[in-house]
Amino acid sequence: MADKKIILTGDRPTGKLHIGHYVGSLKRRVELQNSGLYDKTFVFIADAQALTDNIDNPEKVRQNVIEVALDYLACGLDPTKSTIFIQSQIPELCELSFYYMDLVTVSRLQRNPTVKTEIQMRNFEASIPVGFFTYPISQAADITAFKATTVPAGEDQEPMIEQAREIVRRFNYIYGETLVEPEILLPSNASCLRLPGTDGKAKMSKSLGNCIYLSDPADVVEKKVKSMYTDPTHIKVSDPGKLEGNTVFTYLDAFSRPEHFERYLPEYPNLDELKAHYTRGGLGDMKVKKFLAAIMQEELGPIRERRKEFEKDIPAVYEMLRKGCEVARETASATLDEVRKAMKINYFDDADLIAEQVKRFSQE
Ligand code: TRP
């Protein structure tokens, strides 16, 4: 068991998934799923975690479970290869979290940089929900319940994986080798690590209205690309342009491949040449945007089409999730059995314990 390679990752269902999710993690997962290099792949919808900071809007979370499931299927996650499930349906995760809570201090949680920024972003300073504060612990349960070795995620998840590793080490030190230490798998392309919003702001976020969604229709994608933030000082075509902070070029870094040039912009051999021309001056934004739009349509078109197919049979999607939950529960429950055994709280199936107590009391 210990040397198996297992992938696990998940998303909070607080909205439809966008291309930041796609290049940051989703695309990679599908490749990993199909690579044949992993014994198992688990992908889940973290609804319980989403509730930790959306308790004023549980309906949003509920509605988005199916949206995320559709996005998964549309991107090519395949339920015959990956177990796709919903976090809240696996009660074993709660029990694991409860035991892990004893292995983490309040000050350790307070130092978690991701939690810190999220507290600021949500104006939680004065009243942090306990469940939100402790979600890194529950995330450690998500990961360890499936003995995941590999967690494909964005760099904002690094502190979570580190917290999970610490819990694993602490648990194994106290109770003996039981849990598996996970590793994060970051995107290999730097622009995929954190794709900016279409307005050039650091993060894509629904509230900023700067996302391109996987489910956006073709004309919406076209419009969003055409109105993207570039270099505000690049006014005339002849002006030299800046690449730094230029969203169109950041997206090209993330999405363009050599064959795209052959297909849509054969007068340039590669991205470096395109960049050089832009920097020199003489290359208009619209030309670059048209190129990016063509690439985006090529990438997103098939995803959008597949999504439409799955949307035609919503009950089948829920049924797929139900089956995924069943499989996931079996795995989580097997791990929980091992955890209880290691902690020696499996009183009723521990024959040694009873014999030991018989002996103790007969000696008194
Ligand atoms: N925290 C992750 C996010 O916000 C979602 C998540 C929950 C997750 N549990 C996980 C990711 C376990 C990877 C592994 O996107």
mmCIF file of C-alpha atoms and ligand atoms in Angstrom:
data_model
loop_
_atom_site.group_PDB
_atom_site.id
_atom_site.type_symbol
_atom_site.label_atom_id
_atom_site.label_comp_id
_atom_site.label_asym_id
_atom_site.label_seq_id
_atom_site.Cartn_x
_atom_site.Cartn_y
_atom_site.Cartn_z
ATOM 1 C CA MET A 1 0.000 0.000 0.000
ATOM 2 C CA ALA A 2 2.661 2.482 1.056
ATOM 3 C CA ASP A 3 4.397 2.580 -2.307
ATOM 4 C CA LYS A 4 1.265 3.136 -4.340
ATOM 5 C CA LYS A 5 1.001 6.419 -6.177
ATOM 6 C CA ILE A 6 -2.283 8.081 -5.472
ATOM 7 C CA ILE A 7 -3.584 11.427 -6.692
ATOM 8 C CA LEU A 8 -6.090 13.457 -4.780
ATOM 9 C CA THR A 9 -7.301 16.955 -5.316
ATOM 10 C CA GLY A 10 -10.457 18.993 -5.065
ATOM 11 C CA ASP A 11 -12.205 22.308 -5.541
ATOM 12 C CA ARG A 12 -14.593 24.368 -3.483
ATOM 13 C CA PRO A 13 -17.934 24.610 -5.247
ATOM 14 C CA THR A 14 -18.406 28.359 -4.951
ATOM 15 C CA GLY A 15 -18.770 29.038 -8.673
ATOM 16 C CA LYS A 16 -18.215 27.580 -12.084
ATOM 17 C CA LEU A 17 -14.598 26.749 -12.823
ATOM 18 C CA HIS A 18 -12.571 29.190 -14.900
ATOM 19 C CA ILE A 19 -9.451 28.971 -17.023
ATOM 20 C CA GLY A 20 -7.306 29.794 -13.971
ATOM 21 C CA HIS A 21 -8.490 26.531 -12.417
ATOM 22 C CA TYR A 22 -7.965 24.871 -15.774
ATOM 23 C CA VAL A 23 -4.314 25.783 -16.348
ATOM 24 C CA GLY A 24 -3.514 25.751 -12.620
ATOM 25 C CA SER A 25 -4.734 22.256 -11.915
ATOM 26 C CA LEU A 26 -7.588 20.714 -13.935
ATOM 27 C CA LYS A 27 -5.691 20.188 -17.177
ATOM 28 C CA ARG A 28 -2.848 18.552 -15.298
ATOM 29 C CA ARG A 29 -5.183 16.219 -13.431
ATOM 30 C CA VAL A 30 -6.670 14.944 -16.638
ATOM 31 C CA GLU A 31 -3.180 14.294 -18.022
ATOM 32 C CA LEU A 32 -2.201 12.514 -14.814
ATOM 33 C CA GLN A 33 -5.415 10.509 -14.849
ATOM 34 C CA ASN A 34 -4.622 9.330 -18.371
ATOM 35 C CA SER A 35 -0.875 8.863 -17.845
ATOM 36 C CA GLY A 36 -1.180 5.399 -16.376
ATOM 37 C CA LEU A 37 1.492 6.354 -13.833
ATOM 38 C CA TYR A 38 -0.871 6.444 -10.870
ATOM 39 C CA ASP A 39 -2.644 3.631 -9.112
ATOM 40 C CA LYS A 40 -5.653 5.750 -8.261
ATOM 41 C CA THR A 41 -7.040 9.227 -8.840
ATOM 42 C CA PHE A 42 -9.519 10.880 -6.490
ATOM 43 C CA VAL A 43 -11.085 14.216 -7.338
ATOM 44 C CA PHE A 44 -13.648 15.747 -5.074
ATOM 45 C CA ILE A 45 -15.979 18.654 -4.627
ATOM 46 C CA ALA A 46 -15.155 20.279 -1.292
ATOM 47 C CA ASP A 47 -18.665 21.404 -0.347
ATOM 48 C CA ALA A 48 -18.082 21.130 3.400
ATOM 49 C CA GLN A 49 -14.966 23.265 3.092
ATOM 50 C CA ALA A 50 -16.886 25.772 0.953
ATOM 51 C CA LEU A 51 -19.425 26.106 3.771
ATOM 52 C CA THR A 52 -16.698 27.206 6.188
ATOM 53 C CA ASP A 53 -16.743 30.650 4.599
ATOM 54 C CA ASN A 54 -20.165 30.634 2.951
ATOM 55 C CA ILE A 55 -22.456 29.818 5.820
ATOM 56 C CA ASP A 56 -24.571 32.850 4.916
ATOM 57 C CA ASN A 57 -25.132 31.339 1.489
ATOM 58 C CA PRO A 58 -25.369 27.544 1.604
ATOM 59 C CA GLU A 59 -27.581 27.551 -1.484
ATOM 60 C CA LYS A 60 -24.689 28.915 -3.551
ATOM 61 C CA VAL A 61 -22.588 25.932 -2.518
ATOM 62 C CA ARG A 62 -25.422 23.494 -3.240
ATOM 63 C CA GLN A 63 -26.056 24.893 -6.717
ATOM 64 C CA ASN A 64 -22.392 24.844 -7.630
ATOM 65 C CA VAL A 65 -21.776 21.187 -6.801
ATOM 66 C CA ILE A 66 -23.305 20.160 -10.111
ATOM 67 C CA GLU A 67 -21.586 23.021 -11.980
ATOM 68 C CA VAL A 68 -18.192 21.817 -10.806
ATOM 69 C CA ALA A 69 -19.082 18.203 -11.592
ATOM 70 C CA LEU A 70 -20.033 19.254 -15.141
ATOM 71 C CA ASP A 71 -16.801 21.209 -15.506
ATOM 72 C CA TYR A 72 -14.848 18.141 -14.393
ATOM 73 C CA LEU A 73 -16.510 15.879 -16.908
ATOM 74 C CA ALA A 74 -16.218 18.508 -19.634
ATOM 75 C CA CYS A 75 -12.461 18.777 -19.081
ATOM 76 C CA GLY A 76 -12.050 15.048 -19.449
ATOM 77 C CA LEU A 77 -12.085 13.676 -15.943
ATOM 78 C CA ASP A 78 -13.419 10.215 -16.544
ATOM 79 C CA PRO A 79 -15.392 8.422 -13.828
ATOM 80 C CA THR A 80 -14.143 5.067 -15.093
ATOM 81 C CA LYS A 81 -10.582 6.203 -14.338
ATOM 82 C CA SER A 82 -11.044 8.673 -11.474
ATOM 83 C CA THR A 83 -13.220 8.532 -8.399
ATOM 84 C CA ILE A 84 -15.211 11.766 -8.373
ATOM 85 C CA PHE A 85 -17.053 12.463 -5.124
ATOM 86 C CA ILE A 86 -18.560 15.026 -2.765
ATOM 87 C CA GLN A 87 -16.744 15.764 0.492
ATOM 88 C CA SER A 88 -19.777 16.034 2.785
ATOM 89 C CA GLN A 89 -20.895 12.524 1.894
ATOM 90 C CA ILE A 90 -17.811 11.001 3.525
ATOM 91 C CA PRO A 91 -18.427 11.259 7.289
ATOM 92 C CA GLU A 92 -15.138 9.439 7.977
ATOM 93 C CA LEU A 93 -13.412 12.719 7.118
ATOM 94 C CA CYS A 94 -15.008 14.393 10.139
ATOM 95 C CA GLU A 95 -13.788 11.724 12.492
ATOM 96 C CA LEU A 96 -10.251 11.929 11.155
ATOM 97 C CA SER A 97 -10.339 15.729 11.483
ATOM 98 C CA PHE A 98 -11.414 15.394 15.099
ATOM 99 C CA TYR A 99 -8.378 13.289 15.995
ATOM 100 C CA TYR A 100 -6.019 15.446 13.939
ATOM 101 C CA MET A 101 -7.152 18.522 15.862
ATOM 102 C CA ASP A 102 -5.177 17.235 18.838
ATOM 103 C CA LEU A 103 -2.008 17.307 16.759
ATOM 104 C CA VAL A 104 -2.134 20.988 15.767
ATOM 105 C CA THR A 105 -1.824 24.118 17.878
ATOM 106 C CA VAL A 106 -3.861 27.291 17.524
ATOM 107 C CA SER A 107 -0.703 29.308 16.922
ATOM 108 C CA ARG A 108 0.329 26.954 14.122
ATOM 109 C CA LEU A 109 -2.997 27.571 12.393
ATOM 110 C CA GLN A 110 -2.655 31.307 12.939
ATOM 111 C CA ARG A 111 0.642 31.236 11.086
ATOM 112 C CA ASN A 112 -0.829 29.649 7.953
ATOM 113 C CA PRO A 113 -0.319 32.313 5.250
ATOM 114 C CA THR A 114 -3.253 31.185 3.106
ATOM 115 C CA VAL A 115 -5.636 31.282 6.065
ATOM 116 C CA LYS A 116 -4.231 34.703 7.006
ATOM 117 C CA THR A 117 -4.964 36.253 3.591
ATOM 118 C CA GLU A 118 -8.349 34.580 3.392
ATOM 119 C CA ILE A 119 -9.304 36.013 6.802
ATOM 120 C CA GLN A 120 -8.405 39.485 5.524
ATOM 121 C CA MET A 121 -10.201 39.030 2.225
ATOM 122 C CA ARG A 122 -13.402 37.971 3.981
ATOM 123 C CA ASN A 123 -13.227 40.576 6.759
ATOM 124 C CA PHE A 124 -13.290 37.763 9.288
ATOM 125 C CA GLU A 125 -10.772 39.472 11.611
ATOM 126 C CA ALA A 126 -13.284 40.172 14.354
ATOM 127 C CA SER A 127 -15.184 36.902 14.148
ATOM 128 C CA ILE A 128 -13.505 33.952 12.520
ATOM 129 C CA PRO A 129 -15.740 30.884 12.278
ATOM 130 C CA VAL A 130 -13.983 27.997 14.072
ATOM 131 C CA GLY A 131 -14.687 25.699 11.136
ATOM 132 C CA PHE A 132 -12.997 28.111 8.758
ATOM 133 C CA PHE A 133 -10.027 28.568 11.052
ATOM 134 C CA THR A 134 -9.505 24.811 11.253
ATOM 135 C CA TYR A 135 -10.097 23.952 7.599
ATOM 136 C CA PRO A 136 -6.413 23.156 7.025
ATOM 137 C CA ILE A 137 -6.922 20.283 9.471
ATOM 138 C CA SER A 138 -9.971 19.010 7.645
ATOM 139 C CA GLN A 139 -8.035 19.327 4.400
ATOM 140 C CA ALA A 140 -5.345 17.099 5.919
ATOM 141 C CA ALA A 141 -8.116 14.570 6.560
ATOM 142 C CA ASP A 142 -9.256 14.850 2.912
ATOM 143 C CA ILE A 143 -5.768 14.061 1.729
ATOM 144 C CA THR A 144 -4.722 11.383 4.206
ATOM 145 C CA ALA A 145 -8.010 9.462 4.166
ATOM 146 C CA PHE A 146 -7.107 8.381 0.646
ATOM 147 C CA LYS A 147 -3.381 7.933 1.368
ATOM 148 C CA ALA A 148 -2.707 10.448 -1.362
ATOM 149 C CA THR A 149 0.928 10.769 -2.372
ATOM 150 C CA THR A 150 0.409 13.528 -4.914
ATOM 151 C CA VAL A 151 -1.797 16.604 -4.724
ATOM 152 C CA PRO A 152 -1.922 18.615 -7.967
ATOM 153 C CA ALA A 153 -2.782 22.164 -6.905
ATOM 154 C CA GLY A 154 -1.859 25.816 -7.200
ATOM 155 C CA GLU A 155 0.812 27.430 -5.057
ATOM 156 C CA ASP A 156 -1.796 28.914 -2.696
ATOM 157 C CA GLN A 157 -2.314 25.336 -1.496
ATOM 158 C CA GLU A 158 1.310 24.848 -0.439
ATOM 159 C CA PRO A 159 0.699 25.815 3.200
ATOM 160 C CA MET A 160 -2.191 23.322 3.338
ATOM 161 C CA ILE A 161 -0.054 20.476 2.096
ATOM 162 C CA GLU A 162 2.705 21.440 4.526
ATOM 163 C CA GLN A 163 0.162 21.359 7.358
ATOM 164 C CA ALA A 164 -0.993 17.930 6.230
ATOM 165 C CA ARG A 165 2.589 16.672 6.164
ATOM 166 C CA GLU A 166 3.157 17.887 9.704
ATOM 167 C CA ILE A 167 0.028 16.132 10.902
ATOM 168 C CA VAL A 168 1.121 12.912 9.206
ATOM 169 C CA ARG A 169 4.576 13.061 10.788
ATOM 170 C CA ARG A 170 3.155 13.812 14.216
ATOM 171 C CA PHE A 171 0.565 11.057 13.965
ATOM 172 C CA ASN A 172 3.067 8.468 12.754
ATOM 173 C CA TYR A 173 5.536 9.487 15.469
ATOM 174 C CA ILE A 174 2.975 9.051 18.232
ATOM 175 C CA TYR A 175 1.009 6.084 16.941
ATOM 176 C CA GLY A 176 3.380 4.340 14.517
ATOM 177 C CA GLU A 177 3.617 4.400 10.706
ATOM 178 C CA THR A 178 0.041 4.684 9.493
ATOM 179 C CA LEU A 179 -0.461 7.736 7.318
ATOM 180 C CA VAL A 180 1.218 8.745 4.061
ATOM 181 C CA GLU A 181 2.977 12.106 3.605
ATOM 182 C CA PRO A 182 1.597 13.880 0.539
ATOM 183 C CA GLU A 183 3.477 16.054 -1.907
ATOM 184 C CA ILE A 184 2.116 18.993 -3.853
ATOM 185 C CA LEU A 185 2.448 18.940 -7.624
ATOM 186 C CA LEU A 186 2.629 22.531 -8.880
ATOM 187 C CA PRO A 187 2.076 23.558 -12.511
ATOM 188 C CA SER A 188 5.377 23.361 -14.392
ATOM 189 C CA ASN A 189 4.733 26.551 -16.404
ATOM 190 C CA ALA A 190 5.187 29.705 -14.306
ATOM 191 C CA SER A 191 2.306 31.584 -15.973
ATOM 192 C CA CYS A 192 0.000 28.714 -15.079
ATOM 193 C CA LEU A 193 0.846 29.050 -11.401
ATOM 194 C CA ARG A 194 -1.326 32.086 -11.091
ATOM 195 C CA LEU A 195 -3.145 33.211 -14.178
ATOM 196 C CA PRO A 196 -4.229 36.854 -13.777
ATOM 197 C CA GLY A 197 -7.756 38.081 -14.467
ATOM 198 C CA THR A 198 -8.624 39.559 -17.858
ATOM 199 C CA ASP A 199 -8.257 43.031 -16.277
ATOM 200 C CA GLY A 200 -4.651 42.316 -15.312
ATOM 201 C CA LYS A 201 -5.470 41.996 -11.604
ATOM 202 C CA ALA A 202 -3.469 39.321 -9.831
ATOM 203 C CA LYS A 203 -6.287 36.879 -9.253
ATOM 204 C CA MET A 204 -9.285 35.721 -11.211
ATOM 205 C CA SER A 205 -12.313 36.185 -9.081
ATOM 206 C CA LYS A 206 -15.992 36.049 -9.678
ATOM 207 C CA SER A 207 -16.606 39.238 -7.699
ATOM 208 C CA LEU A 208 -14.118 41.171 -9.853
ATOM 209 C CA GLY A 209 -15.825 39.935 -13.028
ATOM 210 C CA ASN A 210 -12.466 39.195 -14.625
ATOM 211 C CA CYS A 211 -12.768 35.456 -15.284
ATOM 212 C CA ILE A 212 -13.126 33.438 -18.443
ATOM 213 C CA TYR A 213 -15.262 30.449 -17.499
ATOM 214 C CA LEU A 214 -14.931 27.009 -19.030
ATOM 215 C CA SER A 215 -18.633 27.195 -19.771
ATOM 216 C CA ASP A 216 -18.547 30.642 -21.440
ATOM 217 C CA PRO A 217 -20.053 30.599 -24.958
ATOM 218 C CA ALA A 218 -17.706 31.309 -27.871
ATOM 219 C CA ASP A 219 -18.861 34.903 -28.366
ATOM 220 C CA VAL A 220 -18.327 35.702 -24.679
ATOM 221 C CA VAL A 221 -14.789 34.294 -24.792
ATOM 222 C CA GLU A 222 -14.145 36.372 -27.905
ATOM 223 C CA LYS A 223 -15.401 39.535 -26.201
ATOM 224 C CA LYS A 224 -13.445 38.916 -23.002
ATOM 225 C CA VAL A 225 -10.206 38.348 -24.914
ATOM 226 C CA LYS A 226 -10.735 41.432 -27.074
ATOM 227 C CA SER A 227 -11.232 43.644 -24.026
ATOM 228 C CA MET A 228 -8.267 42.270 -22.119
ATOM 229 C CA TYR A 229 -5.815 44.484 -20.285
ATOM 230 C CA THR A 230 -2.553 45.012 -22.190
ATOM 231 C CA ASP A 231 -0.001 47.800 -21.976
ATOM 232 C CA PRO A 232 -1.801 51.124 -21.408
ATOM 233 C CA THR A 233 1.148 53.053 -22.898
ATOM 234 C CA HIS A 234 0.990 51.049 -26.136
ATOM 235 C CA ILE A 235 -1.404 53.369 -27.930
ATOM 236 C CA LYS A 236 -0.371 53.457 -31.587
ATOM 237 C CA VAL A 237 0.608 50.293 -33.432
ATOM 238 C CA SER A 238 4.061 51.778 -33.966
ATOM 239 C CA ASP A 239 4.612 52.349 -30.224
ATOM 240 C CA PRO A 240 6.960 49.943 -28.483
ATOM 241 C CA GLY A 241 4.956 47.678 -26.140
ATOM 242 C CA LYS A 242 5.688 46.235 -22.714
ATOM 243 C CA LEU A 243 5.279 42.534 -21.961
ATOM 244 C CA GLU A 244 5.459 42.828 -18.214
ATOM 245 C CA GLY A 245 1.997 42.839 -16.683
ATOM 246 C CA ASN A 246 0.539 42.484 -20.174
ATOM 247 C CA THR A 247 -2.246 39.968 -19.660
ATOM 248 C CA VAL A 248 -2.500 38.936 -23.301
ATOM 249 C CA PHE A 249 1.124 37.827 -23.290
ATOM 250 C CA THR A 250 0.787 36.116 -19.916
ATOM 251 C CA TYR A 251 -2.102 34.115 -21.374
ATOM 252 C CA LEU A 252 -0.028 33.319 -24.460
ATOM 253 C CA ASP A 253 2.723 32.059 -22.150
ATOM 254 C CA ALA A 254 0.171 29.772 -20.538
ATOM 255 C CA PHE A 255 -1.728 28.578 -23.611
ATOM 256 C CA SER A 256 0.241 28.943 -26.842
ATOM 257 C CA ARG A 257 2.109 26.075 -28.435
ATOM 258 C CA PRO A 258 4.317 26.055 -31.557
ATOM 259 C CA GLU A 259 1.552 24.505 -33.694
ATOM 260 C CA HIS A 260 -0.722 27.455 -32.922
ATOM 261 C CA PHE A 261 1.678 29.705 -34.797
ATOM 262 C CA GLU A 262 1.665 27.443 -37.846
ATOM 263 C CA ARG A 263 -2.103 27.393 -37.770
ATOM 264 C CA TYR A 264 -3.104 30.957 -36.927
ATOM 265 C CA LEU A 265 -0.062 33.227 -37.229
ATOM 266 C CA PRO A 266 2.422 31.648 -39.645
ATOM 267 C CA GLU A 267 4.342 34.899 -40.139
ATOM 268 C CA TYR A 268 5.891 34.337 -36.694
ATOM 269 C CA PRO A 269 7.863 31.155 -35.970
ATOM 270 C CA ASN A 270 7.264 31.286 -32.219
ATOM 271 C CA LEU A 271 6.242 33.309 -29.180
ATOM 272 C CA ASP A 272 9.698 34.828 -28.698
ATOM 273 C CA GLU A 273 9.552 36.411 -32.162
ATOM 274 C CA LEU A 274 6.068 37.734 -31.528
ATOM 275 C CA LYS A 275 7.201 39.219 -28.223
ATOM 276 C CA ALA A 276 10.268 40.778 -29.842
ATOM 277 C CA HIS A 277 8.140 42.480 -32.498
ATOM 278 C CA TYR A 278 5.699 43.773 -29.869
ATOM 279 C CA THR A 279 8.527 45.183 -27.766
ATOM 280 C CA ARG A 280 10.136 46.851 -30.808
ATOM 281 C CA GLY A 281 6.880 48.444 -31.882
ATOM 282 C CA GLY A 282 4.844 47.918 -35.015
ATOM 283 C CA LEU A 283 2.591 45.163 -33.725
ATOM 284 C CA GLY A 284 -0.959 46.106 -32.724
ATOM 285 C CA ASP A 285 -2.801 44.702 -29.706
ATOM 286 C CA MET A 286 -5.727 43.572 -31.834
ATOM 287 C CA LYS A 287 -3.598 41.227 -33.904
ATOM 288 C CA VAL A 288 -2.191 39.576 -30.787
ATOM 289 C CA LYS A 289 -5.648 39.378 -29.230
ATOM 290 C CA LYS A 290 -7.082 37.733 -32.334
ATOM 291 C CA PHE A 291 -4.347 35.129 -32.134
ATOM 292 C CA LEU A 292 -5.030 34.503 -28.454
ATOM 293 C CA ALA A 293 -8.778 34.294 -29.123
ATOM 294 C CA ALA A 294 -8.181 31.616 -31.776
ATOM 295 C CA ILE A 295 -6.087 29.582 -29.332
ATOM 296 C CA MET A 296 -8.654 29.959 -26.560
ATOM 297 C CA GLN A 297 -11.466 28.834 -28.839
ATOM 298 C CA GLU A 298 -9.462 25.799 -29.910
ATOM 299 C CA GLU A 299 -8.785 24.872 -26.292
ATOM 300 C CA LEU A 300 -12.207 25.684 -24.845
ATOM 301 C CA GLY A 301 -14.409 24.614 -27.779
ATOM 302 C CA PRO A 302 -14.267 20.866 -27.124
ATOM 303 C CA ILE A 303 -14.725 21.431 -23.369
ATOM 304 C CA ARG A 304 -17.812 23.554 -24.011
ATOM 305 C CA GLU A 305 -19.257 20.931 -26.381
ATOM 306 C CA ARG A 306 -18.698 18.076 -23.945
ATOM 307 C CA ARG A 307 -20.278 20.108 -21.145
ATOM 308 C CA LYS A 308 -23.401 20.601 -23.265
ATOM 309 C CA GLU A 309 -23.631 16.849 -23.788
ATOM 310 C CA PHE A 310 -23.410 16.104 -20.071
ATOM 311 C CA GLU A 311 -25.963 18.839 -19.320
ATOM 312 C CA LYS A 312 -28.506 16.808 -21.274
ATOM 313 C CA ASP A 313 -28.549 14.095 -18.623
ATOM 314 C CA ILE A 314 -28.209 15.709 -15.210
ATOM 315 C CA PRO A 315 -29.583 12.698 -13.262
ATOM 316 C CA ALA A 316 -26.759 10.614 -14.742
ATOM 317 C CA VAL A 317 -24.231 13.122 -13.399
ATOM 318 C CA TYR A 318 -25.685 12.857 -9.882
ATOM 319 C CA GLU A 319 -25.662 9.074 -10.217
ATOM 320 C CA MET A 320 -21.986 9.185 -11.221
ATOM 321 C CA LEU A 321 -21.292 11.273 -8.104
ATOM 322 C CA ARG A 322 -23.273 8.898 -5.894
ATOM 323 C CA LYS A 323 -21.215 5.950 -7.089
ATOM 324 C CA GLY A 324 -18.022 7.948 -6.622
ATOM 325 C CA CYS A 325 -19.026 8.710 -3.034
ATOM 326 C CA GLU A 326 -19.597 5.022 -2.376
ATOM 327 C CA VAL A 327 -16.145 4.067 -3.618
ATOM 328 C CA ALA A 328 -14.514 6.971 -1.794
ATOM 329 C CA ARG A 329 -16.240 6.013 1.434
ATOM 330 C CA GLU A 330 -14.875 2.490 1.294
ATOM 331 C CA THR A 331 -11.332 3.806 0.995
ATOM 332 C CA ALA A 332 -11.757 6.451 3.694
ATOM 333 C CA SER A 333 -13.342 3.944 6.003
ATOM 334 C CA ALA A 334 -10.465 1.473 5.568
ATOM 335 C CA THR A 335 -7.996 4.234 6.489
ATOM 336 C CA LEU A 336 -10.111 5.213 9.478
ATOM 337 C CA ASP A 337 -10.019 1.599 10.688
ATOM 338 C CA GLU A 338 -6.226 1.687 10.523
ATOM 339 C CA VAL A 339 -6.163 5.010 12.345
ATOM 340 C CA ARG A 340 -8.406 3.741 15.132
ATOM 341 C CA LYS A 341 -6.284 0.629 15.408
ATOM 342 C CA ALA A 342 -3.059 2.643 15.571
ATOM 343 C CA MET A 343 -4.616 4.877 18.234
ATOM 344 C CA LYS A 344 -5.849 1.780 20.042
ATOM 345 C CA ILE A 345 -9.373 3.044 20.222
ATOM 346 C CA ASN A 346 -10.729 -0.033 18.477
ATOM 347 C CA TYR A 347 -11.757 -1.477 21.854
ATOM 348 C CA PHE A 348 -14.204 -4.056 20.637
ATOM 349 C CA ASP A 349 -12.035 -5.812 18.143
ATOM 350 C CA ASP A 350 -8.853 -5.752 20.150
ATOM 351 C CA ALA A 351 -8.572 -9.197 21.726
ATOM 352 C CA ASP A 352 -5.197 -8.268 23.258
ATOM 353 C CA LEU A 353 -6.758 -5.380 25.101
ATOM 354 C CA ILE A 354 -9.375 -7.553 26.748
ATOM 355 C CA ALA A 355 -6.845 -10.248 27.656
ATOM 356 C CA GLU A 356 -4.561 -7.547 29.081
ATOM 357 C CA GLN A 357 -7.337 -6.174 31.247
ATOM 358 C CA VAL A 358 -8.354 -9.650 32.399
ATOM 359 C CA LYS A 359 -4.779 -10.171 33.552
ATOM 360 C CA ARG A 360 -4.574 -6.779 35.248
ATOM 361 C CA PHE A 361 -7.729 -7.274 37.218
ATOM 362 C CA SER A 362 -6.912 -10.864 38.210
ATOM 363 C CA GLN A 363 -3.609 -9.675 39.702
ATOM 364 C CA GLU A 364 -5.212 -7.004 41.871
HETATM 365 N N1 TRP B 1 -8.592 24.240 -0.515
HETATM 366 C C1 TRP B 1 -8.767 23.833 -1.877
HETATM 367 C C2 TRP B 1 -9.163 25.087 -2.678
HETATM 368 O O1 TRP B 1 -9.552 26.072 -2.098
HETATM 369 C C3 TRP B 1 -9.823 22.776 -2.044
HETATM 370 C C4 TRP B 1 -9.463 21.520 -1.326
HETATM 371 C C5 TRP B 1 -10.084 20.995 -0.247
HETATM 372 C C6 TRP B 1 -8.376 20.641 -1.653
HETATM 373 N N2 TRP B 1 -9.493 19.835 0.150
HETATM 374 C C7 TRP B 1 -8.441 19.593 -0.693
HETATM 375 C C8 TRP B 1 -7.386 20.645 -2.618
HETATM 376 C C9 TRP B 1 -7.504 18.556 -0.693
HETATM 377 C C10 TRP B 1 -6.451 19.609 -2.627
HETATM 378 C C11 TRP B 1 -6.523 18.580 -1.655
HETATM 379 O O2 TRP B 1 -9.092 25.053 -3.877
#
